[in-house]
């Protein structure tokens, strides 16, 4: 994955990724974050990235786990024009193994353009990572309004 970090600011490249995995097509994704922004990197690990998106937290949508269901999950969505890149991660609460799964869904105007499922053996993701990064950037989740807020009371 480190080859995918070419062209990314050195301070980000030294940080641990929030999320990374490889796909059956040989491509991979890495999601980095600092206090101000999220960086999405996609492509073949041994080549320059096909896509790098850097977005401030105000332009990133994070949907935290609502607290119910058989899986603990969360989503993070970045926009690139009219195309959205939604990363998701989940942990199966109903099995002893607590299998994790993750991937990317690419959409334009609500229509799915592509779906990539992470190869389990390559997945580097801990549940709540997306929400934790958002909170570390100074946001808090309002459960009643179902929105992130910049001022936490």
CSV table of N, CA and C in Angstrom, one decimal:
chain,number,residue,atom,x,y,z
A,1,UNK,N,0.8,-1.2,0.0
A,1,UNK,CA,0.0,0.0,0.0
A,1,UNK,C,0.9,1.3,0.0
A,2,UNK,N,2.1,1.2,0.5
A,2,UNK,CA,2.8,2.4,0.7
A,2,UNK,C,3.2,3.0,-0.7
A,3,UNK,N,3.2,2.2,-1.7
A,3,UNK,CA,3.5,2.8,-3.1
A,3,UNK,C,2.3,3.7,-3.5
A,4,UNK,N,1.1,3.4,-3.0
A,4,UNK,CA,-0.1,4.2,-3.3
A,4,UNK,C,0.0,5.6,-2.7
A,5,UNK,N,0.9,5.8,-1.8
A,5,UNK,CA,0.9,7.1,-1.1
A,5,UNK,C,1.7,8.1,-1.8
A,6,UNK,N,2.3,7.8,-3.0
A,6,UNK,CA,3.1,8.7,-3.8
A,6,UNK,C,2.3,10.0,-4.1
A,7,UNK,N,2.9,11.1,-3.8
A,7,UNK,CA,2.2,12.4,-4.1
A,7,UNK,C,1.3,12.9,-2.9
A,8,UNK,N,1.3,12.1,-1.8
A,8,UNK,CA,0.5,12.6,-0.6
A,8,UNK,C,1.5,13.2,0.3
A,9,UNK,N,1.0,14.3,1.0
A,9,UNK,CA,1.8,15.0,1.9
A,9,UNK,C,2.5,14.1,2.9
A,10,UNK,N,3.8,14.3,3.2
A,10,UNK,CA,4.6,13.4,4.1
A,10,UNK,C,3.9,13.2,5.4
A,11,UNK,N,3.3,14.2,6.0
A,11,UNK,CA,2.7,14.0,7.4
A,11,UNK,C,1.6,12.9,7.3
A,12,UNK,N,0.9,12.9,6.2
A,12,UNK,CA,-0.2,11.9,6.0
A,12,UNK,C,0.4,10.5,5.8
A,13,UNK,N,1.4,10.5,4.9
A,13,UNK,CA,2.0,9.2,4.6
A,13,UNK,C,2.6,8.5,5.8
A,14,UNK,N,3.0,9.2,6.8
A,14,UNK,CA,3.6,8.6,8.0
A,14,UNK,C,2.5,8.0,8.9
A,15,UNK,N,1.3,8.5,8.8
A,15,UNK,CA,0.2,8.1,9.7
A,15,UNK,C,-0.3,6.7,9.3
A,16,UNK,N,-0.9,6.0,10.2
A,16,UNK,CA,-1.5,4.7,9.9
A,16,UNK,C,-2.8,5.0,9.2
A,17,UNK,N,-3.1,4.1,8.2
A,17,UNK,CA,-4.4,4.3,7.5
A,17,UNK,C,-5.5,4.0,8.4
A,18,UNK,N,-6.7,4.6,8.2
A,18,UNK,CA,-7.9,4.3,8.9
A,18,UNK,C,-8.5,3.0,8.4
A,19,UNK,N,-8.2,2.8,7.1
A,19,UNK,CA,-8.9,1.7,6.4
A,19,UNK,C,-8.0,1.4,5.2
A,20,UNK,N,-7.8,0.1,4.9
A,20,UNK,CA,-7.1,-0.3,3.7
A,20,UNK,C,-7.5,-1.8,3.4
A,21,UNK,N,-7.5,-2.1,2.1
A,21,UNK,CA,-7.7,-3.5,1.7
A,21,UNK,C,-7.4,-3.6,0.2
A,22,UNK,N,-7.3,-4.8,-0.3
A,22,UNK,CA,-7.1,-5.1,-1.7
A,22,UNK,C,-8.4,-5.8,-2.2
A,23,UNK,N,-8.5,-5.8,-3.5
A,23,UNK,CA,-9.7,-6.4,-4.2
A,23,UNK,C,-9.2,-7.5,-5.1
A,24,UNK,N,-10.1,-8.3,-5.5
A,24,UNK,CA,-9.8,-9.5,-6.4
A,24,UNK,C,-9.3,-9.0,-7.8
A,25,UNK,N,-9.5,-7.8,-8.2
A,25,UNK,CA,-9.0,-7.3,-9.4
A,25,UNK,C,-7.6,-6.7,-9.4
A,26,UNK,N,-6.9,-6.9,-8.2
A,26,UNK,CA,-5.6,-6.4,-8.0
A,26,UNK,C,-5.4,-5.0,-7.6
A,27,UNK,N,-6.6,-4.3,-7.5
A,27,UNK,CA,-6.5,-2.9,-7.0
A,27,UNK,C,-6.7,-2.8,-5.5
A,28,UNK,N,-6.4,-1.7,-4.9
A,28,UNK,CA,-6.6,-1.5,-3.5
A,28,UNK,C,-7.0,-0.1,-3.1
A,29,UNK,N,-7.5,0.0,-1.9
A,29,UNK,CA,-7.9,1.3,-1.4
A,29,UNK,C,-7.3,1.6,-0.1
A,30,UNK,N,-6.9,2.8,0.2
A,30,UNK,CA,-6.4,3.3,1.5
A,30,UNK,C,-7.1,4.6,1.8
A,31,UNK,N,-7.5,4.7,3.1
A,31,UNK,CA,-8.2,5.9,3.6
A,31,UNK,C,-7.3,6.4,4.7
A,32,UNK,N,-6.8,7.6,4.6
A,32,UNK,CA,-6.0,8.3,5.6
A,32,UNK,C,-6.8,9.4,6.1
A,33,UNK,N,-6.4,9.9,7.3
A,33,UNK,CA,-7.1,11.0,7.9
A,33,UNK,C,-6.1,11.8,8.8
A,34,UNK,N,-6.3,13.1,8.9
A,34,UNK,CA,-5.6,13.9,9.9
A,34,UNK,C,-6.7,14.8,10.5
A,35,UNK,N,-6.3,15.8,11.3
A,35,UNK,CA,-7.3,16.6,12.0
A,35,UNK,C,-8.1,17.4,11.1
A,36,UNK,N,-7.7,17.6,9.8
A,36,UNK,CA,-8.5,18.5,8.9
A,36,UNK,C,-9.2,17.8,7.8
A,37,UNK,N,-8.7,16.7,7.3
A,37,UNK,CA,-9.2,16.1,6.1
A,37,UNK,C,-9.0,14.6,6.1
A,38,UNK,N,-9.7,14.0,5.1
A,38,UNK,CA,-9.7,12.6,4.8
A,38,UNK,C,-9.1,12.5,3.4
A,39,UNK,N,-8.3,11.5,3.2
A,39,UNK,CA,-7.7,11.2,1.9
A,39,UNK,C,-8.0,9.8,1.5
A,40,UNK,N,-8.6,9.7,0.3
A,40,UNK,CA,-9.0,8.4,-0.3
A,40,UNK,C,-8.0,8.1,-1.5
A,41,UNK,N,-7.4,6.9,-1.5
A,41,UNK,CA,-6.4,6.6,-2.5
A,41,UNK,C,-6.8,5.2,-3.1
A,42,UNK,N,-7.0,5.2,-4.4
A,42,UNK,CA,-7.4,4.0,-5.0
A,42,UNK,C,-6.6,3.7,-6.3
A,43,UNK,N,-6.3,2.4,-6.5
A,43,UNK,CA,-5.5,2.0,-7.7
A,43,UNK,C,-4.7,0.7,-7.4
A,44,UNK,N,-3.8,0.4,-8.4
A,44,UNK,CA,-2.9,-0.7,-8.2
A,44,UNK,C,-1.8,-0.3,-7.3
A,45,UNK,N,-1.5,-1.1,-6.2
A,45,UNK,CA,-0.5,-0.8,-5.3
A,45,UNK,C,0.9,-0.5,-5.8
A,46,UNK,N,1.2,-1.1,-6.9
A,46,UNK,CA,2.6,-0.9,-7.5
A,46,UNK,C,2.6,0.2,-8.6
A,47,UNK,N,1.6,1.0,-8.7
A,47,UNK,CA,1.5,2.0,-9.7
A,47,UNK,C,1.0,3.3,-9.1
A,48,UNK,N,1.2,4.4,-9.8
A,48,UNK,CA,0.6,5.7,-9.2
A,48,UNK,C,-0.9,5.5,-9.0
A,49,UNK,N,-1.5,6.2,-8.0
A,49,UNK,CA,-2.9,6.0,-7.8
A,49,UNK,C,-3.8,6.4,-9.0
A,50,UNK,N,-4.9,5.7,-9.2
A,50,UNK,CA,-5.8,6.1,-10.2
A,50,UNK,C,-6.7,7.3,-9.8
A,51,UNK,N,-6.9,7.3,-8.5
A,51,UNK,CA,-7.8,8.4,-7.9
A,51,UNK,C,-7.3,8.7,-6.5
A,52,UNK,N,-7.1,10.0,-6.3
A,52,UNK,CA,-6.8,10.5,-4.9
A,52,UNK,C,-7.8,11.6,-4.7
A,53,UNK,N,-8.6,11.5,-3.6
A,53,UNK,CA,-9.5,12.5,-3.2
A,53,UNK,C,-9.2,13.0,-1.8
A,54,UNK,N,-9.0,14.3,-1.6
A,54,UNK,CA,-8.8,14.8,-0.3
A,54,UNK,C,-9.9,15.8,0.0
A,55,UNK,N,-10.6,15.5,1.1
A,55,UNK,CA,-11.8,16.3,1.4
A,55,UNK,C,-11.7,16.7,2.9
A,56,UNK,N,-12.1,18.0,3.2
A,56,UNK,CA,-12.2,18.3,4.6
A,56,UNK,C,-13.4,17.6,5.2
A,57,UNK,N,-13.4,17.4,6.6
A,57,UNK,CA,-14.5,16.7,7.2
A,57,UNK,C,-15.9,17.2,6.9
A,58,UNK,N,-16.0,18.5,6.7
A,58,UNK,CA,-17.3,19.2,6.4
A,58,UNK,C,-17.8,18.6,5.1
A,59,UNK,N,-17.0,18.0,4.2
A,59,UNK,CA,-17.4,17.5,2.9
A,59,UNK,C,-17.5,16.0,2.9
A,60,UNK,N,-17.3,15.4,4.1
A,60,UNK,CA,-17.3,13.9,4.2
A,60,UNK,C,-18.6,13.5,5.0
A,61,UNK,N,-19.3,12.5,4.5
A,61,UNK,CA,-20.5,12.0,5.2
A,61,UNK,C,-20.1,10.7,5.9
A,62,UNK,N,-20.2,10.7,7.2
A,62,UNK,CA,-20.0,9.4,8.0
A,62,UNK,C,-21.3,9.0,8.6
A,63,UNK,N,-21.7,7.8,8.4
A,63,UNK,CA,-22.9,7.3,9.0
A,63,UNK,C,-22.5,6.2,10.0
A,64,UNK,N,-22.7,6.6,11.3
A,64,UNK,CA,-22.3,5.6,12.3
A,64,UNK,C,-23.3,4.5,12.5
A,65,UNK,N,-22.9,3.4,13.2
A,65,UNK,CA,-23.8,2.3,13.5
A,65,UNK,C,-24.9,2.8,14.4
A,66,UNK,N,-26.1,2.5,14.0
A,66,UNK,CA,-27.3,3.0,14.8
A,66,UNK,C,-27.5,2.2,16.1
A,67,UNK,N,-26.7,1.1,16.4
A,67,UNK,CA,-26.8,0.4,17.6
A,67,UNK,C,-27.7,-0.8,17.6
A,68,UNK,N,-28.3,-1.2,16.4
A,68,UNK,CA,-29.1,-2.3,16.3
A,68,UNK,C,-28.7,-3.2,15.1
A,69,UNK,N,-29.1,-4.4,15.1
A,69,UNK,CA,-28.9,-5.3,14.0
A,69,UNK,C,-27.8,-6.4,14.3
A,70,UNK,N,-27.7,-7.3,13.4
A,70,UNK,CA,-26.8,-8.4,13.6
A,70,UNK,C,-25.3,-8.1,13.3
A,71,UNK,N,-25.1,-6.9,12.7
A,71,UNK,CA,-23.8,-6.5,12.3
A,71,UNK,C,-23.5,-5.1,12.9
A,72,UNK,N,-22.3,-4.8,13.3
A,72,UNK,CA,-21.9,-3.5,13.7
A,72,UNK,C,-21.3,-2.9,12.4
A,73,UNK,N,-21.7,-1.8,12.0
A,73,UNK,CA,-21.3,-1.3,10.7
A,73,UNK,C,-21.2,0.2,10.7
A,74,UNK,N,-20.5,0.8,9.7
A,74,UNK,CA,-20.5,2.2,9.5
A,74,UNK,C,-20.1,2.5,8.1
A,75,UNK,N,-20.4,3.7,7.6
A,75,UNK,CA,-20.1,4.1,6.2
A,75,UNK,C,-19.4,5.5,6.2
A,76,UNK,N,-18.6,5.7,5.2
A,76,UNK,CA,-18.0,6.9,4.9
A,76,UNK,C,-18.1,7.2,3.5
A,77,UNK,N,-18.7,8.4,3.1
A,77,UNK,CA,-18.9,8.8,1.7
A,77,UNK,C,-18.2,10.1,1.4
A,78,UNK,N,-17.5,10.0,0.2
A,78,UNK,CA,-16.8,11.2,-0.4
A,78,UNK,C,-17.4,11.4,-1.7
A,79,UNK,N,-17.5,12.6,-2.1
A,79,UNK,CA,-18.0,13.0,-3.4
A,79,UNK,C,-16.9,13.5,-4.3
A,80,UNK,N,-17.0,13.2,-5.6
A,80,UNK,CA,-16.2,13.7,-6.6
A,80,UNK,C,-17.1,14.1,-7.8
A,81,UNK,N,-17.5,15.4,-7.8
A,81,UNK,CA,-18.5,15.8,-8.7
A,81,UNK,C,-19.8,15.1,-8.4
A,82,UNK,N,-20.4,14.4,-9.4
A,82,UNK,CA,-21.7,13.8,-9.1
A,82,UNK,C,-21.5,12.3,-8.8
A,83,UNK,N,-20.2,11.9,-8.5
A,83,UNK,CA,-19.9,10.5,-8.2
A,83,UNK,C,-19.6,10.4,-6.7
A,84,UNK,N,-20.2,9.4,-6.1
A,84,UNK,CA,-19.9,9.2,-4.6
A,84,UNK,C,-19.1,7.9,-4.5
A,85,UNK,N,-18.2,7.9,-3.5
A,85,UNK,CA,-17.4,6.7,-3.2
A,85,UNK,C,-17.7,6.4,-1.7
A,86,UNK,N,-18.5,5.4,-1.5
A,86,UNK,CA,-18.9,5.0,-0.2
A,86,UNK,C,-18.1,3.8,0.3
A,87,UNK,N,-17.3,4.0,1.3
A,87,UNK,CA,-16.6,2.9,2.0
A,87,UNK,C,-17.4,2.4,3.1
A,88,UNK,N,-17.5,1.1,3.3
A,88,UNK,CA,-18.2,0.6,4.4
A,88,UNK,C,-17.4,-0.5,5.1
A,89,UNK,N,-17.7,-0.7,6.4
A,89,UNK,CA,-17.0,-1.7,7.1
A,89,UNK,C,-18.0,-2.3,8.1
A,90,UNK,N,-17.9,-3.6,8.4
A,90,UNK,CA,-18.9,-4.3,9.2
A,90,UNK,C,-18.2,-5.4,10.0
A,91,UNK,N,-18.8,-5.7,11.1
A,91,UNK,CA,-18.4,-6.8,12.0
A,91,UNK,C,-19.6,-7.6,12.3
A,92,UNK,N,-19.6,-8.9,12.0
A,92,UNK,CA,-20.8,-9.8,12.3
A,92,UNK,C,-20.8,-10.1,13.8
A,93,UNK,N,-21.8,-9.6,14.5
A,93,UNK,CA,-21.9,-9.9,15.9
A,93,UNK,C,-22.5,-11.2,16.2
A,94,UNK,N,-23.1,-11.9,15.2
A,94,UNK,CA,-23.8,-13.1,15.5
A,94,UNK,C,-23.0,-14.4,15.4
A,95,UNK,N,-21.7,-14.3,15.1
A,95,UNK,CA,-20.9,-15.4,15.0
A,95,UNK,C,-19.8,-15.4,16.1
A,96,UNK,N,-19.2,-16.5,16.4
A,96,UNK,CA,-18.1,-16.5,17.4
A,96,UNK,C,-16.9,-15.9,16.8
A,97,UNK,N,-16.7,-16.0,15.5
A,97,UNK,CA,-15.5,-15.5,14.8
A,97,UNK,C,-15.5,-13.9,14.6
A,98,UNK,N,-16.7,-13.3,14.7
A,98,UNK,CA,-16.9,-11.9,14.5
A,98,UNK,C,-16.2,-11.5,13.2
A,99,UNK,N,-16.6,-12.1,12.1
A,99,UNK,CA,-15.9,-11.8,10.8
A,99,UNK,C,-16.2,-10.4,10.4
A,100,UNK,N,-15.1,-9.8,9.9
A,100,UNK,CA,-15.2,-8.4,9.4
A,100,UNK,C,-15.3,-8.5,7.9
A,101,UNK,N,-16.1,-7.5,7.3
A,101,UNK,CA,-16.2,-7.4,5.9
A,101,UNK,C,-16.2,-5.9,5.6
A,102,UNK,N,-15.8,-5.5,4.3
A,102,UNK,CA,-15.7,-4.1,4.0
A,102,UNK,C,-15.7,-4.0,2.5
A,103,UNK,N,-15.8,-2.8,2.0
A,103,UNK,CA,-15.7,-2.6,0.5
A,103,UNK,C,-16.1,-1.2,0.2
A,104,UNK,N,-16.2,-1.0,-1.1
A,104,UNK,CA,-16.5,0.3,-1.7
A,104,UNK,C,-17.7,0.2,-2.6
A,105,UNK,N,-18.6,1.1,-2.6
A,105,UNK,CA,-19.7,1.2,-3.6
A,105,UNK,C,-19.6,2.6,-4.3
A,106,UNK,N,-19.5,2.6,-5.6
A,106,UNK,CA,-19.4,3.8,-6.4
A,106,UNK,C,-20.7,4.0,-7.0
A,107,UNK,N,-21.3,5.3,-6.9
A,107,UNK,CA,-22.6,5.6,-7.4
A,107,UNK,C,-22.6,6.9,-8.1
A,108,UNK,N,-23.5,7.1,-9.0
A,108,UNK,CA,-23.7,8.4,-9.7
A,108,UNK,C,-25.3,8.6,-9.6
A,109,UNK,N,-25.7,9.6,-9.0
A,109,UNK,CA,-27.1,9.9,-8.9
A,109,UNK,C,-27.9,8.7,-8.4
A,110,UNK,N,-27.4,8.0,-7.4
A,110,UNK,CA,-28.1,6.9,-6.8
A,110,UNK,C,-28.0,5.6,-7.6
A,111,UNK,N,-27.4,5.6,-8.7
A,111,UNK,CA,-27.2,4.4,-9.5
A,111,UNK,C,-25.8,3.8,-9.3
A,112,UNK,N,-25.8,2.5,-8.9
A,112,UNK,CA,-24.5,1.9,-8.7
A,112,UNK,C,-23.7,1.7,-9.9
A,113,UNK,N,-22.5,2.2,-9.9
A,113,UNK,CA,-21.5,2.1,-11.0
A,113,UNK,C,-20.6,0.9,-10.8
A,114,UNK,N,-20.2,0.7,-9.6
A,114,UNK,CA,-19.2,-0.4,-9.3
A,114,UNK,C,-19.3,-0.7,-7.8
A,115,UNK,N,-18.9,-2.0,-7.5
A,115,UNK,CA,-18.9,-2.5,-6.2
A,115,UNK,C,-17.6,-3.3,-6.0
A,116,UNK,N,-16.9,-3.0,-5.0
A,116,UNK,CA,-15.7,-3.8,-4.7
A,116,UNK,C,-15.7,-4.3,-3.3
A,117,UNK,N,-15.6,-5.6,-3.1
A,117,UNK,CA,-15.6,-6.3,-1.8
A,117,UNK,C,-14.1,-6.5,-1.4
A,118,UNK,N,-13.7,-6.2,-0.2
A,118,UNK,CA,-12.4,-6.4,0.2
A,118,UNK,C,-12.1,-7.8,0.4
A,119,UNK,N,-10.9,-8.2,0.0
A,119,UNK,CA,-10.4,-9.6,0.3
A,119,UNK,C,-10.1,-9.6,1.8
A,120,UNK,N,-10.8,-10.5,2.5
A,120,UNK,CA,-10.7,-10.5,4.0
A,120,UNK,C,-9.3,-10.6,4.6
A,121,UNK,N,-8.4,-11.3,3.9
A,121,UNK,CA,-7.0,-11.4,4.4
A,121,UNK,C,-6.2,-10.1,4.3
A,122,UNK,N,-6.7,-9.2,3.5
A,122,UNK,CA,-6.0,-7.9,3.3
A,122,UNK,C,-6.6,-6.7,4.1
A,123,UNK,N,-7.8,-7.0,4.7
A,123,UNK,CA,-8.5,-5.9,5.4
A,123,UNK,C,-7.8,-5.4,6.6
A,124,UNK,N,-7.5,-4.1,6.6
A,124,UNK,CA,-7.0,-3.4,7.8
A,124,UNK,C,-8.0,-2.3,8.2
A,125,UNK,N,-8.9,-2.7,9.1
A,125,UNK,CA,-10.0,-1.8,9.5
A,125,UNK,C,-10.5,-2.3,10.9
A,126,UNK,N,-10.7,-1.3,11.7
A,126,UNK,CA,-11.3,-1.6,13.1
A,126,UNK,C,-12.6,-0.9,13.1
A,127,UNK,N,-13.6,-1.6,13.6
A,127,UNK,CA,-15.0,-1.1,13.7
A,127,UNK,C,-15.0,0.2,14.5
A,128,UNK,N,-15.7,1.2,14.0
A,128,UNK,CA,-15.9,2.6,14.6
A,128,UNK,C,-14.7,3.5,14.2
A,129,UNK,N,-13.8,3.1,13.3
A,129,UNK,CA,-12.7,3.9,12.9
A,129,UNK,C,-13.2,5.2,12.2
A,130,UNK,N,-14.2,5.1,11.4
A,130,UNK,CA,-14.7,6.3,10.6
A,130,UNK,C,-15.2,7.3,11.6
A,131,UNK,N,-16.1,6.8,12.5
A,131,UNK,CA,-16.7,7.7,13.5
A,131,UNK,C,-15.7,8.3,14.5
A,132,UNK,N,-14.8,7.4,14.9
A,132,UNK,CA,-13.7,7.9,15.8
A,132,UNK,C,-12.9,9.0,15.2
A,133,UNK,N,-12.6,8.9,13.9
A,133,UNK,CA,-11.8,10.0,13.2
A,133,UNK,C,-12.6,11.3,13.2
A,134,UNK,N,-13.9,11.1,12.9
A,134,UNK,CA,-14.8,12.3,12.9
A,134,UNK,C,-14.8,13.0,14.2
A,135,UNK,N,-14.9,12.2,15.3
A,135,UNK,CA,-14.9,12.7,16.6
A,135,UNK,C,-13.6,13.4,17.0
A,136,UNK,N,-12.5,12.8,16.6
A,136,UNK,CA,-11.2,13.3,16.8
A,136,UNK,C,-11.0,14.7,16.1
A,137,UNK,N,-11.7,14.9,15.0
A,137,UNK,CA,-11.7,16.2,14.3
A,137,UNK,C,-12.6,17.2,15.0
A,138,UNK,N,-13.3,16.8,16.1
A,138,UNK,CA,-14.1,17.8,16.8
A,138,UNK,C,-15.6,17.7,16.6
A,139,UNK,N,-16.0,16.7,15.9
A,139,UNK,CA,-17.5,16.6,15.6
A,139,UNK,C,-18.1,15.6,16.7
A,140,UNK,N,-19.4,15.7,16.9
A,140,UNK,CA,-20.1,14.7,17.7
A,140,UNK,C,-21.4,14.4,17.0
A,141,UNK,N,-21.8,13.2,17.3
A,141,UNK,CA,-23.1,12.6,16.7
A,141,UNK,C,-24.3,13.0,17.5
A,142,UNK,N,-25.2,13.6,17.0
A,142,UNK,CA,-26.5,13.9,17.7
A,142,UNK,C,-27.5,12.8,17.3
A,143,UNK,N,-27.7,11.8,18.3
A,143,UNK,CA,-28.5,10.7,18.0
A,143,UNK,C,-30.0,11.1,17.7
A,144,UNK,N,-30.5,12.1,18.4
A,144,UNK,CA,-31.9,12.5,18.1
A,144,UNK,C,-32.1,13.1,16.7
A,145,UNK,N,-31.2,14.0,16.3
A,145,UNK,CA,-31.3,14.6,15.0
A,145,UNK,C,-30.6,13.8,13.9
A,146,UNK,N,-29.8,12.8,14.2
A,146,UNK,CA,-29.2,11.9,13.3
A,146,UNK,C,-28.2,12.7,12.4
A,147,UNK,N,-27.4,13.6,13.0
A,147,UNK,CA,-26.5,14.4,12.3
A,147,UNK,C,-25.2,14.6,13.1
A,148,UNK,N,-24.1,14.9,12.4
A,148,UNK,CA,-22.9,15.3,13.0
A,148,UNK,C,-22.9,16.8,13.3
A,149,UNK,N,-22.4,17.2,14.4
A,149,UNK,CA,-22.4,18.6,14.8
A,149,UNK,C,-20.9,19.0,15.1
A,150,UNK,N,-20.6,20.3,14.8
A,150,UNK,CA,-19.3,20.8,15.2
A,150,UNK,C,-19.1,21.2,16.6
A,151,UNK,N,-20.2,21.6,17.2
A,151,UNK,CA,-20.2,21.9,18.6
A,151,UNK,C,-20.8,20.8,19.4
A,152,UNK,N,-20.1,20.3,20.4
A,152,UNK,CA,-20.7,19.2,21.2
A,152,UNK,C,-21.0,19.8,22.6
A,153,UNK,N,-22.2,19.4,23.0
A,153,UNK,CA,-22.7,19.9,24.3
A,153,UNK,C,-22.8,18.8,25.3
